[in-house]
Coordinates of C-alpha atoms in Angstrom, one line a residue:
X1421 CA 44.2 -10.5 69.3
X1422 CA 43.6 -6.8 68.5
X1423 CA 44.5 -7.9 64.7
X1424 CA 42.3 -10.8 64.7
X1425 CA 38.8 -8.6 65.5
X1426 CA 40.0 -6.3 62.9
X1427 CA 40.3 -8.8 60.3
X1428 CA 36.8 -10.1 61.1
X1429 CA 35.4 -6.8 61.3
X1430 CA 37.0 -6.3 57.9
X1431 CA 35.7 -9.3 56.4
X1432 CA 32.4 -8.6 57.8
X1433 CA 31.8 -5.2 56.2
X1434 CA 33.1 -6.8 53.1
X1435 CA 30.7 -9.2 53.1
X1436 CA 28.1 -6.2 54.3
X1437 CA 28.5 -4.9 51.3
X1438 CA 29.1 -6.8 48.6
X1439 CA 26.1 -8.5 49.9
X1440 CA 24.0 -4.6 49.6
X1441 CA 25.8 -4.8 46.1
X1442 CA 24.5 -8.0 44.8
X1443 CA 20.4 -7.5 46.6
X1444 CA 21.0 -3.3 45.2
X1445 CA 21.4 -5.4 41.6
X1446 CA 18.7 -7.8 42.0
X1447 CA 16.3 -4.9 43.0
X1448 CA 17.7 -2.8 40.2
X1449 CA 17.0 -5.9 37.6
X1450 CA 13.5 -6.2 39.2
X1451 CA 12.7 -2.6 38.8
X1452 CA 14.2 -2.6 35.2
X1453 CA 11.8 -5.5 34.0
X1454 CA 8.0 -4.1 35.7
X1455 CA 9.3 -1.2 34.0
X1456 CA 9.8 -2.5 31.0
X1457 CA 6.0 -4.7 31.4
X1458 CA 4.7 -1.4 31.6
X1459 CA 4.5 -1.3 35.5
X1460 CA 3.9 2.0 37.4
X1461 CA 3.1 3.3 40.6
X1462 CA 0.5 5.7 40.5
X1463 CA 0.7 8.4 43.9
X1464 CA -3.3 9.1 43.3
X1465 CA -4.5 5.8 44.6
X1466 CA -0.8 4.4 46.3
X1467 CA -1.0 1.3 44.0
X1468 CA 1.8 -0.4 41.8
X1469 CA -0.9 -0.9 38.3
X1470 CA 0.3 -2.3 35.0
X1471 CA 0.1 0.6 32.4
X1472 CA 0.1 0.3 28.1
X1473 CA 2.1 2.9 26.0
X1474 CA 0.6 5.3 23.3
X1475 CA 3.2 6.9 21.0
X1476 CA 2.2 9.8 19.0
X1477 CA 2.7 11.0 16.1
X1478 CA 0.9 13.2 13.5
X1479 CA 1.2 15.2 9.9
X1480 CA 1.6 17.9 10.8
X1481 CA 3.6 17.5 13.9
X1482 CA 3.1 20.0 17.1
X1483 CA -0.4 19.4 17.4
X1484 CA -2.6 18.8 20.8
X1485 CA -3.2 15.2 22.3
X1486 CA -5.9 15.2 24.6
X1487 CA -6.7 11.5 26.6
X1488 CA -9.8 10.9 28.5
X1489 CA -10.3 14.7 28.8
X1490 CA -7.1 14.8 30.3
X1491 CA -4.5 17.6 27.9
X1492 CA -0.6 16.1 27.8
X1493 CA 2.0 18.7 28.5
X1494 CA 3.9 17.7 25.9
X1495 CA 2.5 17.8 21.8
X1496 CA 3.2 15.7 19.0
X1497 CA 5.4 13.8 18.3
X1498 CA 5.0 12.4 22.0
X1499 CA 3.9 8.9 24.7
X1500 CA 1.7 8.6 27.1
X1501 CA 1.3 5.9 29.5
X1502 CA -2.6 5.0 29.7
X1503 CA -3.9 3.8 32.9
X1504 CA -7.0 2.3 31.7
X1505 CA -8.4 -0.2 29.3
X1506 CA -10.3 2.3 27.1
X1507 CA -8.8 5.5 26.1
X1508 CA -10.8 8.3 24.3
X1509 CA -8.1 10.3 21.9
X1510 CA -8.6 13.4 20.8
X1511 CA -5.8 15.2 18.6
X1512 CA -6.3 19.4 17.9
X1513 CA -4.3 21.9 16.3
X1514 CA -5.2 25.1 15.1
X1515 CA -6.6 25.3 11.5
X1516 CA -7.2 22.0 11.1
X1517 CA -10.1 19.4 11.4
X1518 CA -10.0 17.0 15.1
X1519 CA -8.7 13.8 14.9
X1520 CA -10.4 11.1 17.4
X1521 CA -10.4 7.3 17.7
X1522 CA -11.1 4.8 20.9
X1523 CA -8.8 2.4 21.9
X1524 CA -8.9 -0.7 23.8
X1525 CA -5.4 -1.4 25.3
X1526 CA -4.2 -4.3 27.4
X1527 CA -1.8 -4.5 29.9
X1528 CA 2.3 -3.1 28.7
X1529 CA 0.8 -3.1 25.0
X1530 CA 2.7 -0.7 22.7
X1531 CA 0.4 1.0 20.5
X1532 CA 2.0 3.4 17.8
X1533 CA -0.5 6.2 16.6
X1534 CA 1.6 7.2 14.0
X1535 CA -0.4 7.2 11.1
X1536 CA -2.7 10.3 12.9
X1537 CA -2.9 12.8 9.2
X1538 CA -4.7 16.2 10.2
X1539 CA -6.7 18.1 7.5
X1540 CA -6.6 21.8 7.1
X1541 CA -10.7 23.0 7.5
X1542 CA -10.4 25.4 4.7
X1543 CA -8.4 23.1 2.2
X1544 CA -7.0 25.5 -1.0
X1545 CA -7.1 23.4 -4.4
X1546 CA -6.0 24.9 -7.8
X1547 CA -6.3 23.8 -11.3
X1548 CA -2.9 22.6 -12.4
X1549 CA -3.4 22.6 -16.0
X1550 CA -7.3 21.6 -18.1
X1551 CA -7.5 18.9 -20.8
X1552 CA -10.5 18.8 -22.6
X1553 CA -11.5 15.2 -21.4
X1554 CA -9.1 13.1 -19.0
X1555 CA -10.1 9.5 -18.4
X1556 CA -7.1 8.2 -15.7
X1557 CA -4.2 9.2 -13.8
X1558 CA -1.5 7.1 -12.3
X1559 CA 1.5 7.9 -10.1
X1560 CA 4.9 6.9 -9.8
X1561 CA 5.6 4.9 -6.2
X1562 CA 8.4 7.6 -5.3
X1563 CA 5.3 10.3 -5.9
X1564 CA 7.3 12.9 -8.5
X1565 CA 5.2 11.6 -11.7
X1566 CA 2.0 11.4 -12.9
X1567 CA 1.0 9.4 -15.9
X1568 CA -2.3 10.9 -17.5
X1569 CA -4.4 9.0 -19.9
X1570 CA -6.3 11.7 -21.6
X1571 CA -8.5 9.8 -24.4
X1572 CA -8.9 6.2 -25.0
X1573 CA -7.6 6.5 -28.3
X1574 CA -8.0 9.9 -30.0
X1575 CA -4.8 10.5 -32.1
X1576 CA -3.2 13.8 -32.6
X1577 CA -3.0 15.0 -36.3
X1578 CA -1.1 17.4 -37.8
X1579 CA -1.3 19.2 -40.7
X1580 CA -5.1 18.1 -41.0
X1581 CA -6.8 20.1 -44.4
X1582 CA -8.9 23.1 -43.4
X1583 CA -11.5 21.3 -45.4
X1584 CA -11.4 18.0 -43.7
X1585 CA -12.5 16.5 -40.4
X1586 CA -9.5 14.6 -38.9
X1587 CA -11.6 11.3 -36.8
X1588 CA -11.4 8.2 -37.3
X1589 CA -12.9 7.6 -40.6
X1590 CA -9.3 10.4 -41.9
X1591 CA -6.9 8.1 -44.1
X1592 CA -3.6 9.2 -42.0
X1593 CA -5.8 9.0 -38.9
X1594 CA -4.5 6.2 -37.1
X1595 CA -0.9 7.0 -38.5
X1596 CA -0.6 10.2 -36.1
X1597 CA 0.6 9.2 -32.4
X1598 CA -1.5 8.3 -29.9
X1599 CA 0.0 11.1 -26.5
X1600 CA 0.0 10.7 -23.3
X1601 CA 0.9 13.4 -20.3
X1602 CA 3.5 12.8 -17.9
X1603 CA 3.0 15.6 -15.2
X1604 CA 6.8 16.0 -12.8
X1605 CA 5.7 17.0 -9.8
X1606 CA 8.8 16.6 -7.7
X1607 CA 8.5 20.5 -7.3
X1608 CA 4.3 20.3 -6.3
X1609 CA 4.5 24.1 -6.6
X1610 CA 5.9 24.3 -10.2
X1611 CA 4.4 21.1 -12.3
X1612 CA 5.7 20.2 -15.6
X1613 CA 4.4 18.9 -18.2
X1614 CA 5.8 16.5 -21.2
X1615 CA 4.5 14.4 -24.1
X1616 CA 4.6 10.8 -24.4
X1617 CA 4.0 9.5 -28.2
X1618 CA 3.1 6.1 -29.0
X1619 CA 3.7 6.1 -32.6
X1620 CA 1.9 3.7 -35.2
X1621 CA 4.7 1.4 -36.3
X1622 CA 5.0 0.6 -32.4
X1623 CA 1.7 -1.0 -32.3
X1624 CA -1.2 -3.1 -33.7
X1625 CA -3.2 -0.2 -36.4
X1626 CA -6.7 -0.8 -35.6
X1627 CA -9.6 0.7 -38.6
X1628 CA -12.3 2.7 -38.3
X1629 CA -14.4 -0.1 -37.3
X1630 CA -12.6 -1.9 -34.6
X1631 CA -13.0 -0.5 -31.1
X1632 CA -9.8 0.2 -29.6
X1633 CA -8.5 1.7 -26.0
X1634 CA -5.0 2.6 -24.1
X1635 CA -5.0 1.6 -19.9
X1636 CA -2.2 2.3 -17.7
X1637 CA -1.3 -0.9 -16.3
X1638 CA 1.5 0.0 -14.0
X1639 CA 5.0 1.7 -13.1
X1640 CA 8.0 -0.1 -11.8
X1641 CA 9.2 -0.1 -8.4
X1642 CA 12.2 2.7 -9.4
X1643 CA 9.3 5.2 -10.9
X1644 CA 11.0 4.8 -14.3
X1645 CA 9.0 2.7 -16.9
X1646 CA 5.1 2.3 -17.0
X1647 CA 3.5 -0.6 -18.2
X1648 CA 0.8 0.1 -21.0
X1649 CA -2.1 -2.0 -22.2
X1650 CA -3.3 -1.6 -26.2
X1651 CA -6.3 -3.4 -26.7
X1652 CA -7.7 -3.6 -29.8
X1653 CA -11.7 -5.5 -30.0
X1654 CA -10.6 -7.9 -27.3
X1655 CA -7.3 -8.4 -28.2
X1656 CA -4.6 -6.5 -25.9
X1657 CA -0.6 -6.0 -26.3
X1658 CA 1.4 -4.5 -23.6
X1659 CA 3.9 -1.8 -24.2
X1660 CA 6.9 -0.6 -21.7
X1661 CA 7.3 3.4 -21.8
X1662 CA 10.2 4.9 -20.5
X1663 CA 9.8 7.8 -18.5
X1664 CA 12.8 9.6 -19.1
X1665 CA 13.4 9.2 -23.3
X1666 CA 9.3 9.7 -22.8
X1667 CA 8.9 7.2 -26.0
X1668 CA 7.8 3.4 -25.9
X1669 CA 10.4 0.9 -25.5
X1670 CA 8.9 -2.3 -26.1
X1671 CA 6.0 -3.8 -27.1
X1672 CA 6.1 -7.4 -25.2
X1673 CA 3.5 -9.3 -27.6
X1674 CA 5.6 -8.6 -30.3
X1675 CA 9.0 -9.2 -29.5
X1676 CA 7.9 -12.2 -27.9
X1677 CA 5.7 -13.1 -30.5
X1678 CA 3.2 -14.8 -27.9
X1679 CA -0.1 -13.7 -26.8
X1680 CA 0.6 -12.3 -23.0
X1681 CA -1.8 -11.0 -20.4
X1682 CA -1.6 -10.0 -17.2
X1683 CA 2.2 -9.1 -17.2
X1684 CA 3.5 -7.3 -14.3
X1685 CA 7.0 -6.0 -14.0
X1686 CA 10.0 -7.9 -11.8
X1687 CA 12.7 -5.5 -10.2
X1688 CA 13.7 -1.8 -12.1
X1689 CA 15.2 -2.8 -15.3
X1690 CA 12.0 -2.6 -17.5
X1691 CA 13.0 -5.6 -19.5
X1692 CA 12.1 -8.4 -16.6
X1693 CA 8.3 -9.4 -16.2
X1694 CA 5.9 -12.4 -15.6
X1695 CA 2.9 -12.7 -17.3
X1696 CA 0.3 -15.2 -18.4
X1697 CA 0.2 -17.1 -21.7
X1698 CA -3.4 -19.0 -22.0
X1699 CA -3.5 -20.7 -18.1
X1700 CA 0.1 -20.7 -18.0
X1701 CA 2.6 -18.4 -15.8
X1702 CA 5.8 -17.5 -17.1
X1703 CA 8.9 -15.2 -16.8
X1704 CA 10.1 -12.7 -19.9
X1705 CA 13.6 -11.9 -19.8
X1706 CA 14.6 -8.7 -22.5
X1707 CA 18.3 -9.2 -21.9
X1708 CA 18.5 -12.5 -23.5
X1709 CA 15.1 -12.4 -25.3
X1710 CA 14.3 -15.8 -22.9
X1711 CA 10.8 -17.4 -22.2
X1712 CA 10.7 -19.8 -19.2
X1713 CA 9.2 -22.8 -19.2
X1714 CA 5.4 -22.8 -17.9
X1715 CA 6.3 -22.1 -14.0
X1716 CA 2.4 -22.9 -13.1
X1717 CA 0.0 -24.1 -15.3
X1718 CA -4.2 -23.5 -14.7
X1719 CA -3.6 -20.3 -13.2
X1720 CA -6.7 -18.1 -12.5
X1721 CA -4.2 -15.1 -10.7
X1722 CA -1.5 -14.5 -9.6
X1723 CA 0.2 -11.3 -7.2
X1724 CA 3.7 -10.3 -7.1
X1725 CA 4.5 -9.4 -4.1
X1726 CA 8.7 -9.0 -4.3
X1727 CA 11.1 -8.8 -7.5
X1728 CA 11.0 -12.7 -7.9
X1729 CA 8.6 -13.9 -5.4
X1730 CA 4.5 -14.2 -5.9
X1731 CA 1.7 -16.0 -5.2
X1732 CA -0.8 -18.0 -7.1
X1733 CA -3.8 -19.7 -7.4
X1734 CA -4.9 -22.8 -9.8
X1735 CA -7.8 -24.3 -10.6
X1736 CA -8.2 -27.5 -12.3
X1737 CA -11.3 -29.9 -13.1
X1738 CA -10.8 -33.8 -13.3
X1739 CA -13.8 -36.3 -13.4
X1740 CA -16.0 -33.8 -12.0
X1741 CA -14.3 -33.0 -9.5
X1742 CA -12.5 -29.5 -8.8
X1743 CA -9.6 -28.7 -7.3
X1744 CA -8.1 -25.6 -6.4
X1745 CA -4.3 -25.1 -5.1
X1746 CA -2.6 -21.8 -3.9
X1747 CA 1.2 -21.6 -3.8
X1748 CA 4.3 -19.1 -3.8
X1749 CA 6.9 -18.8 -6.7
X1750 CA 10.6 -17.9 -4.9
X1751 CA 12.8 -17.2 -6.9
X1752 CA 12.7 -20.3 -9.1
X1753 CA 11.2 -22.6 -6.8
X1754 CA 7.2 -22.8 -7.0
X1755 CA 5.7 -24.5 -3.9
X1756 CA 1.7 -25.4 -3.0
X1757 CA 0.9 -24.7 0.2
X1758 CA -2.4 -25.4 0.7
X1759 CA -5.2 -27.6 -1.8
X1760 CA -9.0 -27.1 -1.8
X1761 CA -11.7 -29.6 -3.1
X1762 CA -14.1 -28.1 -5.1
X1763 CA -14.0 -24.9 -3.4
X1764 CA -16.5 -22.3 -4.9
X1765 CA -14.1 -19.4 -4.9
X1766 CA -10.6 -18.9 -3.0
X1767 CA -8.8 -15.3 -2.8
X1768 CA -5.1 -15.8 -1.7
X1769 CA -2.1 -12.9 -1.3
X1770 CA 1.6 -12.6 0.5
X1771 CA 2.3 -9.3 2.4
X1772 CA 5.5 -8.6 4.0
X1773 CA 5.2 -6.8 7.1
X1774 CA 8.6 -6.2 9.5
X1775 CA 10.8 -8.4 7.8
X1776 CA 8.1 -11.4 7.4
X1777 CA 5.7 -13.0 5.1
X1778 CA 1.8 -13.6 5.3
X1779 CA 0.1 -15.6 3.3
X1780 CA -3.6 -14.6 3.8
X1781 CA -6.4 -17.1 1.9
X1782 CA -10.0 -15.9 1.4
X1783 CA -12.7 -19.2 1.8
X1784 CA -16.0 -19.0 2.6
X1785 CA -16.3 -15.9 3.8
X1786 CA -13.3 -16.6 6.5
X1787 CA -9.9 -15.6 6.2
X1788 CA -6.9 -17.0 7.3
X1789 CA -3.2 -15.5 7.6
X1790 CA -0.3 -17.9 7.5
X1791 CA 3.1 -16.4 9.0
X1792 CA 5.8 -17.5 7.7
X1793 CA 4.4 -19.9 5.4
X1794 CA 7.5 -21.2 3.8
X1795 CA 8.4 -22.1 6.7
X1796 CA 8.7 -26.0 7.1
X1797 CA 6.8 -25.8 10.5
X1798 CA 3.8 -25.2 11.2
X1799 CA 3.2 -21.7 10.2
X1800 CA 1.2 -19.4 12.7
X1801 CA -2.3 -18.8 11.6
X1802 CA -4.5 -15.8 12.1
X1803 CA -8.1 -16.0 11.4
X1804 CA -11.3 -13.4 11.6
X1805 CA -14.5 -13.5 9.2
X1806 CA -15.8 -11.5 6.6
X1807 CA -19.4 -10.8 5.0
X1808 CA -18.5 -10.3 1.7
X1809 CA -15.0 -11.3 0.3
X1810 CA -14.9 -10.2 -3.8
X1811 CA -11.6 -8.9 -3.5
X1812 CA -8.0 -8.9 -1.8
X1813 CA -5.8 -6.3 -0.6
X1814 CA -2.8 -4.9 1.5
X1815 CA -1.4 -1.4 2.4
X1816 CA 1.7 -0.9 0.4
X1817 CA 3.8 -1.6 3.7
X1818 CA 2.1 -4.8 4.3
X1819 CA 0.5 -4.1 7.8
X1820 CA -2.8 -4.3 6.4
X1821 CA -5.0 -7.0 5.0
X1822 CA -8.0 -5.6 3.5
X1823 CA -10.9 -7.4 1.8
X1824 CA -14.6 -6.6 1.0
X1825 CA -17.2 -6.0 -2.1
X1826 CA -20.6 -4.3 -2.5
X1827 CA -19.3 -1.4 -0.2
X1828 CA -18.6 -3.8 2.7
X1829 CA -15.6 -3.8 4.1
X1830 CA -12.8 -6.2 6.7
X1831 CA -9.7 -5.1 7.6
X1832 CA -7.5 -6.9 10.0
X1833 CA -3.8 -5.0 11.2
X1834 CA -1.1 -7.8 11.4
X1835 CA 1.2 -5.5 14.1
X1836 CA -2.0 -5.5 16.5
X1837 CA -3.6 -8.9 15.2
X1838 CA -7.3 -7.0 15.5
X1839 CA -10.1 -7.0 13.0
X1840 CA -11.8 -4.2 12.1
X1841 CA -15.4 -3.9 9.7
X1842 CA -16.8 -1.3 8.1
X1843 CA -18.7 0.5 5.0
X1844 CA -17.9 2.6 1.8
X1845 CA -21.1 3.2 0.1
X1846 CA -20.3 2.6 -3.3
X1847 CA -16.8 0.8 -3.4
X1848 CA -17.2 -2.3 -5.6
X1849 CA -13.1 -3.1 -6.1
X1850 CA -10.1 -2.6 -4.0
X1851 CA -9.4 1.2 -3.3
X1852 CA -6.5 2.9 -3.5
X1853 CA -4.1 3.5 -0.2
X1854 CA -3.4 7.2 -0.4
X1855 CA -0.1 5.8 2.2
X1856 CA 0.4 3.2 4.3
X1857 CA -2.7 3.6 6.8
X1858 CA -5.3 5.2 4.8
X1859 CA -7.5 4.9 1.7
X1860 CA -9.2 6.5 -1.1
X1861 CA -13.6 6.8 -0.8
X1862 CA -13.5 8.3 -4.7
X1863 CA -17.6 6.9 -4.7
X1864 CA -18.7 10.7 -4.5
X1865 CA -15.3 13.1 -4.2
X1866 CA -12.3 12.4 -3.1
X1867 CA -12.2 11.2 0.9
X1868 CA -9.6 10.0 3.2
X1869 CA -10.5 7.0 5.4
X1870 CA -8.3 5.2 7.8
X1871 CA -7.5 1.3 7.5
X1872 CA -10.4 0.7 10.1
X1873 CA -12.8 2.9 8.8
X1874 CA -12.7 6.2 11.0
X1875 CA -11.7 9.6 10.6
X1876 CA -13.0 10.4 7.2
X1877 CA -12.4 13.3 5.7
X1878 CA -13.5 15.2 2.6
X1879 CA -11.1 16.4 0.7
X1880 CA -12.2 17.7 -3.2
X1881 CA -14.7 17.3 -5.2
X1882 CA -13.2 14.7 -8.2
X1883 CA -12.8 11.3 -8.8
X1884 CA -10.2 8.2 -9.9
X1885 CA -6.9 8.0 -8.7
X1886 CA -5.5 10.9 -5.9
X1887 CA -1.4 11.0 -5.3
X1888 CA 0.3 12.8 -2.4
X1889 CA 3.6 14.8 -3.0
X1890 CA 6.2 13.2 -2.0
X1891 CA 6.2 15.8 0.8
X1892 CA 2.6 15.1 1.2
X1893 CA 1.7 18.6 1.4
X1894 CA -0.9 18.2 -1.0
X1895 CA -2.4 15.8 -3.2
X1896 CA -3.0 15.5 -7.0
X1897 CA -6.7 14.4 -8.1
X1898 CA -8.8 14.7 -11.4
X1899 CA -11.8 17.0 -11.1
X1900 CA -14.5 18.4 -13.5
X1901 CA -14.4 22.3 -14.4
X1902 CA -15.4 25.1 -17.2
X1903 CA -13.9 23.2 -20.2
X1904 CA -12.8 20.0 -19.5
X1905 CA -11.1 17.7 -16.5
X1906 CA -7.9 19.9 -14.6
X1907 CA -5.2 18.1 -12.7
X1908 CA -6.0 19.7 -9.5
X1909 CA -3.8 20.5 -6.6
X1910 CA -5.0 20.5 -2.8
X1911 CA -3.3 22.1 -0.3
X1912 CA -2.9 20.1 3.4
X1913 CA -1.2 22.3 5.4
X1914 CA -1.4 25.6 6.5
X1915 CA 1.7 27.6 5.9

């Protein structure tokens, strides 16, 4: 009998406390999910509240963060958990300008504030080296070249007779190289300098009475070859330099023997490319001297937006009656995604953002962001409206969609799905992105301003193109001095 209790006792306790066991994991599961819907209980008030997250971080790190007056203990790179809906930031550090935005947060939203770039109040800029005229500057996408354009077609002659001027109207004139300057500034504190020479026999020899002009068109994603228009009168030809033998490689009109515009480079090999030919799109291929087949015909543009994938946009008029289609090339497969009657003007662009596409289209002042859109169902659409819509644009990781004209611009941040509006008095095309979150004001010096429009900051007096380091201590920018336009060299950080 005395074995019997025991038994029940046992199975009793066992039961006890696997039973404690299981409810222990159910609250532990419980706890682990409001924490991870941003739930907290706050002591002040005894209530359990639903909180967002802020993460932190800035360039330079180690500075201040300040929310709703309140100082964190901690400094960047850091989190907070906000409380309410609308949280006044403020970011300080010692030398440098204040950083401050407002944000409206819901409920166990992430927001990342990692884009926060602090500006040194005294900023130190130096004269690199002074051409006498400099007309544009381009940089390599891994930020350790600079491409600088510094005449539209002067050629350098040697050996010119004492007793002779050396223009245009010279017999060997246009026979002596047309240079270019390629600036290295993998080392920002120790630029060098080389020549790139785009001899005569390489291109079309304009005379004395033909207007001519070089413009950088672009460099390839590995920061090796540049893309190089030649126009001469209205007629242009496209050479590919090579950075490292510093000489032109190829001239694509000629070894082609088509008339080509618009050509943009596909993947790092310098010998792949689309490009139009009259309203047609095809693909160049230098390694076995191939020409595709028209891939789209009426194009009005196109943007390449991955080695073999872009979009497009046609346009074609048939018994009065217009029609415009915008599609995506992939790799071989061209696809139309969505047609327009006798729309007045259509704007249309892939981003990839996180691993996914969007296609955004520009109509009537509204745009529209399609994820996904090759996907066979129905893609999900974004939508917000915009004043004035001349142009299209997105931050070079593809967060960003950014449109606008006449100074006017819409932003709209596919990670938060919100829409910003703002001005740039003086910005008639798409500005540069300095990086991933902020662009380029170059309408009177050279100013910093963030995707939605706040924080701007003066940097130098100059104007055109601007390149960080690819330490982004300083940036690179064209400016005016005694003799001539200087590569300059700004200083953002304090040592």
């Amino acid at each position: 009998m005395h074995n019997t209790r025991t038994k029940r006792q046992q199975i009793a306790i066992r039961s006890f406390t696997y039973g404690m066991m299981t409810l222990a994991a159910i609250v532990g599961v419980v706890v682990c999910l409001m924490l991870a819907m941003g739930y907290r209980f706050n002591f002040t008030d005894g209530k359990l509240t639903q909180v967002a997250l802020i993460q932190f971080k800035s360039f330079p790190s180690s500075a201040t963060v300040d929310v709703n007056g309140k100082t964190l203990s901690s400094r960047t790179s850091t989190r907070y958990n906000a409380q309410s809906v609308e949280n006044l930031i403020n970011i300080t550090k010692d030398g440098y300008r204040g950083w401050s935005k407002t944000v409206n947060l819901e409920p166990s939203e992430v927001l990342w504030l990692d884009y926060i770039r602090l500006i040194p109040n005294n900023i130190e800029t130096n004269s690199v080296k002074t051409f006498s005229s400099a007309q544009e500057m381009l940089g390599s996408p891994d930020r350790k070249r600079i491409l600088i354009r510094t005449s539209d077609s002067d050629r350098q002659v040697t050996n010119c007779p004492s007793d002779v001027t050396c223009d245009r109207s010279y017999e060997g004139y246009f026979d002596a190289p047309y240079i270019l300057q390629l600036a290295d500034v993998s080392d920002p504190g120790n630029v060098k300098f080389s020549d790139i020479s785009i001899n005569s026999d390489q291109i079309t020899i304009p005379t004395a009475a033909d207007s001519e002009k070089f413009s950088i068109v672009e460099w390839d994603d590995n920061s090796r070859y540049i893309l190089l228009e030649h126009k001469v009168n209205d007629t242009a030809e496209y050479l590919v330099i090579d950075s490292q033998t510093l000489s032109a490689e190829k001239n694509l009109n000629k070894d082609f023997g088509m008339s080509i515009t618009a050509p943009h480079f596909s993947g790092t090999s310098g010998g792949v490319f689309f490009a139009k030919t009259e309203t047609d799109l095809r693909k160049f291929d230098y390694s076995g001297k191939t020409v595709s087949a028209p891939l789209v015909s009426n194009l009005v543009s196109y943007r390449m937006y991955d080695n073999e994938k872009l979009s497009f946009v046609t346009s074609r008029t048939a018994n009065d009656k217009t029609t415009t289609e915008v599609g995506i090339y992939d790799s071989g497969t061209v696809e139309v995604l969505k047609t327009f009657d006798d729309a007045s003007s259509i704007l249309a662009g892939v981003s990839s953002y996180n691993g996914t596409d969007y296609l955004t289209i520009i109509s009537d002042q509204t745009a529209t962001i399609y994820s996904l859109p090759l996907d066979q169902r129905e893609p999900k659409t974004y939508g917000f409206s915009v004043s004035v819509a001349n142009w299209l644009d997105f931050s070079p990781d593809g967060r960003y969609v950014l449109t606008g004209g006449d100074g006017q611009l819409a932003s709209y941040d596919l990670d938060t799905n919100k829409q910003y509006s703002f001005d740039v008095e003086g910005l008639s095309s798409a500005p540069q992105w300095l990086d991933d979150s902020h662009i380029v004001d170059n309408s009177d010096g050279i100013k910093f301003v963030e995707f939605d429009g706040s924080n701007r900051q003066s940097i130098v007096n100059g104007s055109g193109y601007v390149m960080l380091s690819s330490n982004e201590k300083y940036v690179f920018s064209l400016g005016e001095v005694s003799g001539g336009v200087a590569l300059q060299r700004s200083k953002l950080v304090i040592d």
